[in-house]
Coordinates of C-alpha atoms in Angstrom, one line a residue:
X9 CA -31.7 0.8 15.6
X10 CA -32.5 4.5 14.6
X11 CA -31.3 7.8 15.9
X12 CA -33.6 10.0 17.9
X13 CA -34.2 13.6 17.5
X14 CA -31.9 14.3 20.6
X15 CA -29.0 12.0 18.7
X16 CA -29.4 9.2 21.2
X17 CA -29.8 5.5 20.3
X18 CA -33.6 4.3 20.4
X19 CA -33.1 0.5 20.5
X20 CA -36.8 0.1 19.9
X21 CA -36.4 0.8 16.3
X22 CA -36.5 -2.4 14.3
X23 CA -34.2 -1.2 11.2
X24 CA -32.0 1.6 10.2
X25 CA -34.0 4.3 8.3
X26 CA -32.4 4.9 4.8
X27 CA -32.9 7.5 2.0
X28 CA -33.8 6.7 -1.5
X29 CA -30.0 5.9 -2.3
X30 CA -29.6 3.5 0.3
X31 CA -27.8 5.8 2.8
X32 CA -28.7 6.1 6.4
X33 CA -31.4 8.8 7.1
X34 CA -30.0 11.0 9.9
X35 CA -32.5 13.8 11.4
X36 CA -31.7 17.5 10.9
X37 CA -29.8 19.1 13.8
X38 CA -30.0 22.8 14.5
X39 CA -26.3 23.7 14.9
X40 CA -23.7 22.1 12.8
X41 CA -21.0 20.3 14.9
X42 CA -17.3 20.5 14.3
X43 CA -15.9 17.1 12.9
X44 CA -14.3 16.6 16.1
X45 CA -17.5 17.2 18.2
X46 CA -19.3 15.2 15.7
X47 CA -17.0 12.2 16.1
X48 CA -17.1 12.4 20.1
X49 CA -20.8 12.4 19.9
X50 CA -20.6 9.3 17.7
X51 CA -18.4 7.7 20.2
X52 CA -21.0 8.3 23.0
X53 CA -23.7 6.9 20.9
X54 CA -21.7 3.8 19.6
X55 CA -20.8 3.1 23.3
X56 CA -24.2 3.3 24.4
X57 CA -25.7 1.2 21.7
X58 CA -23.0 -1.7 22.3
X59 CA -23.6 -1.6 26.1
X60 CA -27.5 -1.5 25.8
X61 CA -27.7 -4.3 23.4
X62 CA -24.4 -6.0 23.3
X63 CA -23.3 -6.0 26.7
X64 CA -20.0 -4.4 25.8
X65 CA -18.0 -2.1 28.2
X66 CA -17.3 1.5 27.4
X67 CA -13.6 0.8 26.7
X68 CA -14.5 -1.5 23.8
X69 CA -13.9 1.3 21.4
X70 CA -12.4 4.7 21.4
X71 CA -12.5 7.3 18.9
X72 CA -8.7 8.6 18.7
X73 CA -8.9 11.7 16.4
X74 CA -10.3 13.3 13.3
X75 CA -7.9 14.3 10.4
X76 CA -8.3 16.2 7.4
X77 CA -8.4 14.1 4.0
X78 CA -9.6 14.7 0.5
X79 CA -11.6 17.8 1.2
X80 CA -13.5 16.3 4.2
X81 CA -12.4 14.5 7.4
X82 CA -11.5 11.0 8.4
X83 CA -12.1 9.6 12.0
X84 CA -9.7 7.1 13.5
X85 CA -11.0 4.5 15.9
X86 CA -9.5 1.8 17.9
X87 CA -11.2 -1.4 19.4
X88 CA -10.1 -2.8 22.6
X89 CA -8.4 -5.7 20.7
X90 CA -6.1 -3.1 18.9
X91 CA -7.7 -3.0 15.6
X92 CA -7.6 0.5 13.9
X93 CA -10.5 1.5 12.0
X94 CA -10.6 4.6 9.7
X95 CA -14.0 6.1 8.5
X96 CA -14.1 8.4 5.7
X97 CA -17.9 9.2 4.8
X98 CA -18.8 10.2 1.5
X99 CA -22.5 11.2 1.0
X100 CA -22.1 11.2 -2.7
X101 CA -21.2 7.6 -2.8
X102 CA -23.6 4.7 -3.0
X103 CA -21.0 2.0 -2.2
X104 CA -18.3 1.3 0.5
X105 CA -14.5 0.4 -0.2
X106 CA -13.8 -2.1 2.6
X107 CA -10.0 -2.3 2.9
X108 CA -8.2 -4.8 5.5
X109 CA -4.4 -3.8 5.6
X110 CA -2.1 -6.1 7.6
X111 CA 1.2 -4.7 8.9
X112 CA 3.2 -7.7 7.4
X113 CA 5.0 -8.2 4.2
X114 CA 7.9 -9.5 2.5
X115 CA 10.4 -7.7 5.0
X116 CA 9.1 -10.1 7.7
X117 CA 10.0 -13.3 6.1
X118 CA 12.9 -15.5 7.4
X119 CA 15.7 -17.0 5.1
X120 CA 14.6 -19.9 3.2
X121 CA 10.8 -19.2 3.6
X122 CA 10.7 -16.5 1.0
X123 CA 7.4 -15.7 -0.7
X124 CA 5.4 -16.7 2.5
X125 CA 3.6 -13.5 3.1
X126 CA 2.3 -13.6 -0.8
X127 CA 1.4 -17.3 -0.3
X128 CA -0.6 -16.6 2.8
X129 CA -2.5 -13.8 0.9
X130 CA -3.7 -16.6 -1.2
X131 CA -4.7 -18.7 1.5
X132 CA -6.8 -16.1 3.2
X133 CA -9.4 -16.6 0.5
X134 CA -9.6 -20.3 1.4
X135 CA -11.8 -21.8 4.6
X136 CA -12.1 -20.5 8.2
X137 CA -13.3 -22.0 11.3
X138 CA -16.7 -21.0 10.4
X139 CA -16.8 -21.1 6.6
X140 CA -15.7 -24.5 4.9
X141 CA -13.0 -24.4 1.9
X142 CA -14.5 -23.0 -1.2
X143 CA -17.3 -21.2 0.6
X144 CA -15.7 -18.0 1.5
X145 CA -15.1 -16.4 -1.9
X146 CA -18.9 -17.1 -3.0
X147 CA -20.3 -15.7 0.2
X148 CA -18.3 -12.3 -0.4
X149 CA -19.7 -12.4 -4.0
X150 CA -23.2 -13.1 -2.9
X151 CA -22.9 -10.1 -0.6
X152 CA -22.0 -8.0 -3.8
X153 CA -18.3 -7.8 -2.8
X154 CA -15.5 -7.8 -5.5
X155 CA -12.7 -9.2 -3.6
X156 CA -8.9 -8.8 -4.2
X157 CA -5.6 -8.6 -2.7
X158 CA -2.0 -7.4 -2.7
X159 CA 1.4 -8.2 -1.0
X160 CA 4.4 -5.8 -1.0
X161 CA 7.3 -5.3 1.2
X162 CA 5.9 -3.6 3.9
X163 CA 2.2 -4.7 3.8
X164 CA -0.5 -7.3 2.8
X165 CA -3.9 -5.5 1.8
X166 CA -7.3 -7.1 1.2
X167 CA -10.0 -4.6 -0.8
X168 CA -13.4 -4.8 -2.1
X169 CA -16.4 -2.7 -2.8
X170 CA -19.6 -3.7 -1.1
X171 CA -23.2 -2.2 -0.9
X172 CA -23.9 -0.6 2.4
X173 CA -26.6 -2.7 3.6
X174 CA -24.0 -5.7 3.3
X175 CA -21.5 -4.1 5.2
X176 CA -22.4 -5.8 8.5
X177 CA -22.3 -9.2 7.1
X178 CA -19.0 -8.4 5.2
X179 CA -17.3 -7.6 8.3
X180 CA -18.2 -10.7 10.0
X181 CA -16.5 -12.6 7.0
X182 CA -13.5 -10.3 7.4
X183 CA -13.2 -10.9 11.0
X184 CA -13.6 -14.4 10.8
X185 CA -10.6 -14.9 8.5
X186 CA -8.3 -12.5 10.1
X187 CA -8.3 -14.9 13.5
X188 CA -9.9 -18.0 12.3
X189 CA -8.2 -19.2 9.1
X190 CA -8.0 -23.0 8.6
X191 CA -5.2 -24.3 6.5
X192 CA -6.1 -27.4 4.6
X193 CA -3.5 -29.6 2.8
X194 CA -5.2 -29.7 -0.4
X195 CA -6.0 -26.1 -0.7
X196 CA -2.2 -25.2 0.2
X197 CA -1.2 -27.6 -2.5
X198 CA -3.3 -26.0 -5.1
X199 CA -2.1 -22.4 -3.9
X200 CA 1.5 -23.6 -3.8
X201 CA 1.2 -24.7 -7.6
X202 CA -0.6 -21.2 -8.4
X203 CA 2.3 -19.0 -6.8
X204 CA 4.8 -21.1 -8.4
X205 CA 3.2 -20.5 -11.9
X206 CA 3.1 -16.9 -11.1
X207 CA 6.7 -16.7 -10.3
X208 CA 7.3 -18.3 -13.7
X209 CA 5.3 -16.0 -15.7
X210 CA 6.3 -12.8 -13.9
X211 CA 10.0 -13.6 -13.2
X212 CA 11.5 -16.5 -14.7
X213 CA 9.9 -16.0 -18.1
X214 CA 9.9 -12.2 -18.1
X215 CA 13.3 -10.5 -18.6
X216 CA 12.1 -7.2 -17.0
X217 CA 10.8 -9.2 -14.0
X218 CA 14.0 -11.2 -13.5
X219 CA 16.0 -8.0 -13.9
X220 CA 14.1 -6.1 -11.1
X221 CA 14.7 -8.9 -8.7
X222 CA 18.7 -8.6 -9.4
X223 CA 18.5 -5.0 -9.3
X224 CA 16.6 -5.0 -5.8
X225 CA 19.2 -7.4 -4.4
X226 CA 21.9 -4.9 -5.7
X227 CA 20.3 -2.0 -3.9
X228 CA 19.4 -3.5 -0.7
X229 CA 22.2 -6.2 0.0
X230 CA 21.2 -8.0 3.0
X231 CA 18.5 -5.8 3.9
X232 CA 14.9 -7.3 3.9
X233 CA 13.8 -5.2 1.2
X234 CA 16.1 -7.2 -1.0
X235 CA 13.7 -10.2 -0.6
X236 CA 11.6 -11.0 -3.7
X237 CA 7.8 -10.7 -3.0
X238 CA 7.2 -14.0 -4.9
X239 CA 10.0 -15.9 -3.1
X240 CA 12.4 -18.1 -5.0
X241 CA 11.3 -21.1 -6.8
X242 CA 13.4 -23.1 -4.3
X243 CA 11.7 -21.4 -1.1
X244 CA 8.1 -21.8 -2.8
X245 CA 8.8 -25.4 -3.2
X246 CA 10.0 -25.8 0.3
X247 CA 7.0 -24.2 2.2
X248 CA 5.0 -26.5 4.6
X249 CA 1.7 -26.3 6.3
X250 CA 3.3 -25.5 9.6
X251 CA 5.4 -22.6 8.1
X252 CA 2.3 -20.9 6.7
X253 CA 0.4 -21.6 10.0
X254 CA 3.1 -20.2 12.2
X255 CA 3.4 -16.8 9.9
X256 CA -0.3 -16.4 10.1
X257 CA -0.7 -16.8 13.9
X258 CA 2.4 -14.6 14.3
X259 CA 1.6 -11.7 12.1
X260 CA -2.4 -11.9 11.8
X261 CA -3.8 -10.2 14.7
X262 CA -6.3 -7.4 15.2
X263 CA -3.5 -5.3 16.7
X264 CA -1.5 -5.6 13.6
X265 CA -4.5 -4.7 11.4
X266 CA -6.2 -1.5 9.9
X267 CA -9.6 -1.8 8.4
X268 CA -10.5 1.2 6.2
X269 CA -14.2 2.1 5.3
X270 CA -14.7 4.8 2.7
X271 CA -18.0 6.1 1.0
X272 CA -21.6 5.3 2.1
X273 CA -20.8 4.8 5.8
X274 CA -22.7 6.4 8.8
X275 CA -20.3 6.3 11.7
X276 CA -22.5 5.1 14.4
X277 CA -24.1 2.0 12.4
X278 CA -20.9 1.3 11.1
X279 CA -18.9 1.1 14.4
X280 CA -21.5 -0.8 16.0
X281 CA -21.3 -3.6 13.4
X282 CA -17.5 -3.5 13.1
X283 CA -17.2 -3.9 17.0
X284 CA -19.9 -6.6 17.2
X285 CA -18.1 -8.5 14.0
X286 CA -14.4 -8.2 15.3
X287 CA -14.8 -8.4 19.2
X288 CA -17.0 -11.6 18.7
X289 CA -14.7 -13.3 16.1
X290 CA -11.7 -12.5 18.6
X291 CA -11.1 -15.8 20.4
X292 CA -10.6 -15.2 24.2
X293 CA -7.4 -17.4 23.8
X294 CA -5.7 -15.0 21.1
X295 CA -2.2 -14.4 22.3
X296 CA -1.1 -11.0 22.4
X297 CA 0.4 -9.3 19.1
X298 CA 3.9 -10.1 18.2
X299 CA 5.9 -7.0 18.3
X300 CA 7.3 -6.4 14.7
X301 CA 11.0 -6.4 14.6
X302 CA 12.5 -3.0 14.1
X303 CA 13.7 -2.4 10.4
X304 CA 17.2 -1.0 10.0
X305 CA 17.7 1.7 7.4
X306 CA 19.3 0.4 4.3
X307 CA 22.8 1.1 3.4
X308 CA 24.8 1.7 0.2
X309 CA 28.6 1.8 0.0
X310 CA 28.7 2.9 -3.4
X311 CA 29.1 3.3 -6.4
X312 CA 27.9 -0.1 -7.0
X313 CA 27.5 -1.6 -10.5
X314 CA 26.8 -4.7 -12.4
X315 CA 26.0 -6.2 -15.6
X316 CA 23.7 -9.2 -16.5
X317 CA 22.5 -10.6 -19.8
X318 CA 18.8 -10.8 -20.4
X319 CA 16.5 -12.7 -22.8
X320 CA 15.6 -9.3 -24.6
X321 CA 16.3 -7.5 -27.7
X322 CA 17.2 -4.1 -26.4
X323 CA 19.5 -3.2 -23.4
X324 CA 18.1 -1.8 -20.2
X325 CA 19.8 0.5 -17.7
X326 CA 18.4 0.5 -14.0
X327 CA 20.1 3.2 -11.9
X328 CA 19.3 4.3 -8.4
X329 CA 20.3 6.1 -5.2
X330 CA 19.5 5.7 -1.9
X331 CA 16.5 8.0 -1.1
X332 CA 14.3 8.6 1.9
X333 CA 11.3 6.9 3.8
X334 CA 7.7 7.8 2.8
X335 CA 7.2 9.9 5.7
X336 CA 10.4 11.9 5.3
X337 CA 9.5 15.4 4.4
X338 CA 11.9 15.2 1.3
X339 CA 9.8 12.2 -0.1
X340 CA 7.2 14.8 -1.8
X341 CA 9.9 16.9 -2.9
X342 CA 11.7 13.7 -4.5
X343 CA 8.3 12.8 -6.0
X344 CA 8.2 16.6 -7.8
X345 CA 11.7 15.8 -8.8
X346 CA 10.8 12.4 -10.6
X347 CA 8.0 14.5 -12.4
X348 CA 10.7 17.1 -13.5
X349 CA 12.9 14.6 -14.7
X350 CA 10.5 11.9 -16.6
X351 CA 7.0 12.9 -16.0
X352 CA 6.1 14.0 -19.6
X353 CA 7.4 13.8 -23.2
X354 CA 8.9 17.2 -22.6
X355 CA 10.8 16.8 -19.2
X356 CA 14.4 16.6 -18.9
X357 CA 15.3 12.9 -19.2
X358 CA 12.8 12.4 -22.1
X359 CA 14.4 15.1 -24.0
X360 CA 17.9 14.0 -23.5
X361 CA 17.2 10.3 -24.2
X362 CA 14.1 9.8 -26.3
X363 CA 13.8 12.9 -28.3
X364 CA 17.6 12.3 -29.3
X365 CA 16.9 8.4 -30.2
X366 CA 19.1 7.1 -27.5
X367 CA 16.3 5.4 -25.7
X368 CA 12.8 4.0 -26.3
X369 CA 11.4 5.2 -23.0
X370 CA 12.7 6.5 -19.3
X371 CA 11.0 6.7 -16.1
X372 CA 11.5 7.9 -12.5
X373 CA 10.1 6.2 -9.4
X374 CA 10.1 7.1 -5.8
X375 CA 8.6 4.2 -3.7
X376 CA 7.0 5.1 -0.4
X377 CA 8.5 2.5 2.2
X378 CA 8.6 2.2 5.9
X379 CA 12.3 3.1 5.8
X380 CA 14.6 4.6 3.0
X381 CA 13.8 3.5 -0.3
X382 CA 15.7 4.1 -3.5
X383 CA 15.1 7.1 -6.1
X384 CA 14.9 4.7 -9.2
X385 CA 15.7 5.6 -12.8
X386 CA 14.7 2.9 -15.6
X387 CA 15.9 3.3 -19.1
X388 CA 15.1 1.2 -22.2
X389 CA 17.9 1.7 -24.6
X390 CA 17.0 1.9 -28.3
X391 CA 17.8 -1.0 -30.3
X392 CA 21.2 -0.8 -32.0
X393 CA 22.5 2.1 -29.7
X394 CA 25.6 1.4 -27.6
X395 CA 24.4 1.4 -23.9
X396 CA 27.4 3.3 -22.7
X397 CA 26.4 6.4 -24.8
X398 CA 23.0 6.3 -23.2
X399 CA 24.3 5.8 -19.7
X400 CA 26.8 8.8 -20.2
X401 CA 23.6 10.9 -21.6
X402 CA 21.7 9.8 -18.6
X403 CA 24.3 11.1 -15.9
X404 CA 25.1 14.2 -17.9
X405 CA 21.5 15.2 -17.9
X406 CA 21.3 14.6 -14.2
X407 CA 24.5 16.4 -13.3
X408 CA 23.3 19.4 -15.7
X409 CA 19.9 19.7 -13.4
X410 CA 21.9 19.7 -10.1
X411 CA 24.9 22.1 -11.2
X412 CA 24.4 23.9 -14.5
X413 CA 20.7 24.5 -15.1
X414 CA 18.6 24.2 -11.9
X415 CA 14.8 23.5 -12.0
X416 CA 12.7 26.3 -13.3
X417 CA 9.7 27.7 -12.0
X418 CA 7.6 26.7 -15.2
X419 CA 9.2 23.1 -14.8
X420 CA 8.0 22.8 -11.1
X421 CA 4.6 24.2 -12.2
X422 CA 4.2 21.5 -15.0
X423 CA 5.3 18.8 -12.4
X424 CA 3.0 19.9 -9.7
X425 CA 0.1 19.9 -12.0
X426 CA 1.0 16.4 -13.2
X427 CA 1.2 15.3 -9.5
X428 CA -2.2 17.2 -9.0
X429 CA -3.8 15.3 -11.7
X430 CA -2.5 11.9 -10.5
X431 CA -3.5 12.9 -6.8
X432 CA -7.3 14.0 -7.7
X433 CA -7.7 11.0 -10.0
X434 CA -6.8 8.7 -7.0
X435 CA -9.1 10.7 -4.7
X436 CA -12.0 10.5 -7.0
X437 CA -12.5 6.8 -6.2
X438 CA -13.3 5.5 -2.8
X439 CA -11.0 2.9 -3.3
X440 CA -8.1 5.1 -4.1
X441 CA -8.9 7.1 -0.8
X442 CA -9.1 3.8 1.2
X443 CA -5.8 2.8 -0.1
X444 CA -4.1 5.9 0.5
X445 CA -5.7 6.0 4.2
X446 CA -4.7 2.2 4.8
X447 CA -1.1 2.6 3.5
X448 CA -0.5 5.5 5.8
X449 CA -1.8 3.9 8.9
X450 CA -0.4 0.2 8.1
X451 CA 3.0 1.5 7.3
X452 CA 3.6 4.6 9.2
X453 CA 0.8 4.8 11.8
X454 CA -0.2 8.1 10.7
X455 CA -3.6 9.0 9.1
X456 CA -2.5 12.7 8.8
X457 CA 0.3 11.6 6.3
X458 CA -1.7 12.0 3.1
X459 CA -2.8 15.4 3.8
X460 CA 0.7 16.5 5.1
X461 CA 2.3 15.0 2.2
X462 CA 0.3 16.7 -0.2
X463 CA 0.7 20.2 1.5
X464 CA 4.3 19.7 1.1
X465 CA 3.9 19.3 -2.8
X466 CA 1.9 22.4 -2.8
X467 CA 4.5 24.7 -0.9
X468 CA 7.6 23.2 -2.4
X469 CA 9.8 25.8 -4.4
X470 CA 12.4 25.0 -7.1
X471 CA 15.0 25.5 -4.4
X472 CA 13.6 23.1 -2.1
X473 CA 13.2 20.2 -5.0
X474 CA 16.8 21.2 -6.0
X475 CA 18.3 20.6 -2.4
X476 CA 16.2 17.3 -1.8
X477 CA 17.6 15.9 -5.2
X478 CA 21.2 17.1 -4.5
X479 CA 21.2 15.2 -1.1
X480 CA 20.4 12.0 -3.1
X481 CA 22.4 12.0 -6.2
X482 CA 25.6 11.5 -4.8
X483 CA 28.3 8.6 -6.0
X484 CA 28.4 6.9 -2.4
X485 CA 24.6 6.2 -2.6
X486 CA 24.5 4.9 -6.2
X487 CA 23.7 1.6 -7.4
X488 CA 23.4 0.7 -11.3
X489 CA 22.4 -2.4 -13.1
X490 CA 22.9 -3.0 -16.9
X491 CA 20.9 -5.4 -18.6
X492 CA 22.6 -6.4 -21.8
X493 CA 20.3 -7.9 -24.4
X494 CA 21.3 -11.5 -25.4
X495 CA 20.2 -11.0 -28.9
X496 CA 22.5 -7.8 -29.3
X497 CA 25.2 -9.7 -27.3
X498 CA 24.9 -12.8 -30.0
X499 CA 24.9 -10.2 -32.9
X500 CA 28.4 -8.9 -31.5
X501 CA 27.2 -5.4 -30.1
X502 CA 29.7 -3.9 -27.8

């Protein structure tokens, strides 16, 4: 198909015209359209193309909105089967970041079936109803893709970069595995062994990994966020084919999925390809999507404290306070507070703990979760230093920031500059942009969130950050875990 001078679809054209860099060559127009007007015209062209050649009705796809993003705009589309599609064209890019985000994660698992979301992520690279086991990965790679995936508390995501001329074929493969996964006993057995080994490597034989599991259980208690992403060794061993098949049928549905395409994409051509792929792959017998169970906010009845022995040479301090969700206006302010505290060697906690020789390192993290996450501080105690001294120094530095020496204008400027560097580094890649958009829509149903979050960072004052941090750093919201090094314990350290 080609686009005529008037912008309509000329179905007589044999192939889409492309320039020397592989991008779709669209004719020049007299008047530049606004982003929304351009998207609306693209919707009309897509519907015309699908109706003329594919026999689809006009309601097969709808353009829901256009949002500012990364100095340009992102279009939000939705297919009749519920699939969300985000398009972020980049005329400077030669490839396309193709992300598939499924709104299912560890939080959706049932007791005794831990690790099933992560196991299913592995199985999604196996056979489908159209492609036998062993062929799926090879076909993606043959089309120039470099596939990978990740599972976390709120989501599972699959990502790859593909050349634009292969996008339609890759879309068909992705659509096939979204609704047509076939689970074989041999493949399941092999992947169960892989994930069991992954757990041994990253948790059972890693003192920090094991400590993190204990920490999240302490922080979240009976909340689903306490569940380990890799599952327990007992749960992994007990998982059966019927468990995985049931989890897949319940949670892998177009209406629970967001496809994000960033880079060398032309909206009309791409949306025609996406609709053709995902509508044809959707079985007519596909059940309606299962409504995701509402997630309660975590609760901390603090202060909560515990000590465990770890197989390490140095003690660890993991300290956390119940914070806010990733879409809360205070989340950006807490991210700035984290930078003020430990974003560079010259920051508050680094000076109080590392420069004084009390700690080998300190970090502060503010995860972006669907409901309230933790404001997390991690300290690696210097070998030979009593852990109580380090803990006292940590809390004294935090109290000083809140009560005695508030955040200065210079500190906030440095924190904002460091976040800016991280932000621009993420947006510099098509994969980074796709991840930001996919997370926003899959977890929060809000494609405007990345821009709004960044605006909050830019507008924040020292007082804003101070108030947000003061609301979080209270005893009743506090959880602390001390990891006592086994070697130090054996040597008689206090």
